[in-house]
Coordinates of C-alpha atoms in Angstrom, one line a residue:
M19 CA 6.5 5.7 17.5
R20 CA 3.8 7.0 14.7
V21 CA 3.8 5.1 11.6
A22 CA 2.0 6.4 8.6
L23 CA 1.2 3.9 5.8
H24 CA -0.7 3.9 2.5
T25 CA -2.5 1.0 0.9
E26 CA -5.1 1.2 -1.9
V27 CA -8.3 -0.8 -2.0
R28 CA -10.1 -2.0 -5.3
A29 CA -12.6 0.5 -6.5
D30 CA -15.1 -2.3 -7.1
R31 CA -14.5 -3.6 -3.4
I32 CA -14.9 -0.5 -1.2
A33 CA -18.1 -1.5 0.4
E34 CA -16.6 -5.0 1.2
Y35 CA -13.6 -3.5 2.6
E36 CA -15.4 -1.1 4.8
A37 CA -17.9 -4.1 5.9
A38 CA -15.0 -6.2 6.7
H39 CA -13.5 -3.4 9.1
R40 CA -16.9 -3.3 10.9
E41 CA -16.0 -6.9 12.0
V42 CA -12.3 -7.0 12.5
P43 CA -11.6 -10.3 14.6
E44 CA -11.3 -9.8 18.3
G45 CA -8.3 -12.1 18.2
L46 CA -6.5 -9.9 15.7
T47 CA -7.4 -6.6 17.5
R48 CA -5.9 -8.5 20.9
A49 CA -2.9 -9.6 19.1
I50 CA -2.2 -6.3 17.6
R51 CA -2.4 -4.4 21.1
A52 CA -0.2 -7.1 22.3
A53 CA 2.4 -6.4 20.0
G54 CA 2.5 -2.6 21.3
V55 CA -0.1 -0.9 19.2
T56 CA -2.0 1.7 21.1
S57 CA -3.8 3.3 18.3
W58 CA -4.6 2.7 14.6
T59 CA -6.9 4.6 12.4
I60 CA -7.5 4.3 8.7
W61 CA -8.8 7.0 6.5
R62 CA -10.0 6.5 2.9
W63 CA -9.3 9.4 0.7
G64 CA -12.0 11.1 -1.4
S65 CA -11.0 14.6 -2.4
P66 CA -13.7 17.3 -0.9
R67 CA -13.6 19.0 -4.3
A68 CA -14.5 16.0 -6.1
S69 CA -18.2 15.3 -7.1
E70 CA -20.3 13.4 -4.3
A71 CA -19.8 10.2 -6.6
E72 CA -16.1 10.7 -6.9
R73 CA -15.9 11.4 -3.1
G74 CA -17.4 8.0 -2.2
G75 CA -15.2 6.0 -4.7
G76 CA -11.8 7.2 -3.3
T77 CA -9.6 4.1 -3.2
D78 CA -6.3 5.6 -1.4
L79 CA -6.2 4.5 2.4
F80 CA -4.0 6.2 4.9
H81 CA -3.2 4.4 8.2
L82 CA -1.8 6.1 11.4
L83 CA -0.8 3.8 14.0
E84 CA 1.0 4.2 17.2
C85 CA 3.2 1.4 18.5
A86 CA 6.0 0.8 20.7
D87 CA 8.3 -0.6 17.7
H88 CA 7.0 -0.9 14.1
A89 CA 9.4 -3.9 13.3
R90 CA 8.5 -5.7 16.3
L91 CA 4.6 -5.4 15.4
L92 CA 5.5 -6.6 12.0
A93 CA 7.5 -9.5 13.4
E94 CA 5.0 -10.7 15.8
L95 CA 2.2 -10.6 13.5
E96 CA 3.5 -11.8 10.2
Q97 CA 3.1 -15.5 10.8
L98 CA 0.1 -15.3 13.5
P99 CA -2.8 -17.4 12.0
V100 CA -5.5 -14.8 12.7
N101 CA -3.4 -12.2 10.9
V102 CA -2.5 -14.4 7.9
A103 CA -6.3 -15.3 7.6
W104 CA -7.0 -11.5 7.7
Q105 CA -4.3 -10.4 5.2
A106 CA -5.4 -12.9 2.9
R107 CA -9.0 -11.7 3.0
M108 CA -7.5 -8.0 2.7
A109 CA -5.4 -9.3 -0.5
E110 CA -8.7 -9.9 -2.3
L111 CA -10.0 -6.4 -1.7
L112 CA -6.7 -4.5 -2.1
D113 CA -4.6 -3.2 -4.8
V114 CA -1.8 -2.2 -2.5
V115 CA -1.5 -4.2 0.8
H116 CA 0.1 -3.5 3.9
D117 CA 3.8 -5.4 3.9
Y118 CA 4.0 -7.5 6.9
S119 CA 7.6 -9.0 5.7
S120 CA 10.8 -7.5 7.4
E121 CA 11.2 -5.1 4.5
G122 CA 7.7 -3.7 5.5
A123 CA 9.1 -1.9 8.6
D124 CA 10.6 0.6 6.2
A125 CA 7.4 1.1 4.2
G126 CA 5.9 3.8 6.2
L127 CA 5.4 7.2 4.5
P128 CA 8.2 9.6 5.2
V129 CA 7.8 12.3 7.3
V130 CA 7.9 15.8 5.8
W131 CA 7.0 18.0 8.5
E132 CA 6.0 18.1 12.3
L133 CA 4.5 20.9 14.5
P134 CA 7.4 21.8 16.8

């Protein structure tokens, strides 16, 4: 299944957020894969019509992940120590965080259209 998520980085923490994602703990990536994720990409939005300064400052983050079962993924990672530590780190950098609770399984962006 494909799941699209929205989070938001704090405007004054963009560089730290991006630096953290260059060093995602190997134990976390292993756990994510073991929980059934085959792909996870994060984009940071900066409108192409915005000025160069504004483009670099976009705070909206869009995630697209492919996984066997999103609810299972969240359940397996929610209390995992490496994920708990990562989420605590992300909470310092984000205004809108990824919800790992059981309610988070329904927090994906709704599908509007797909190419038939």
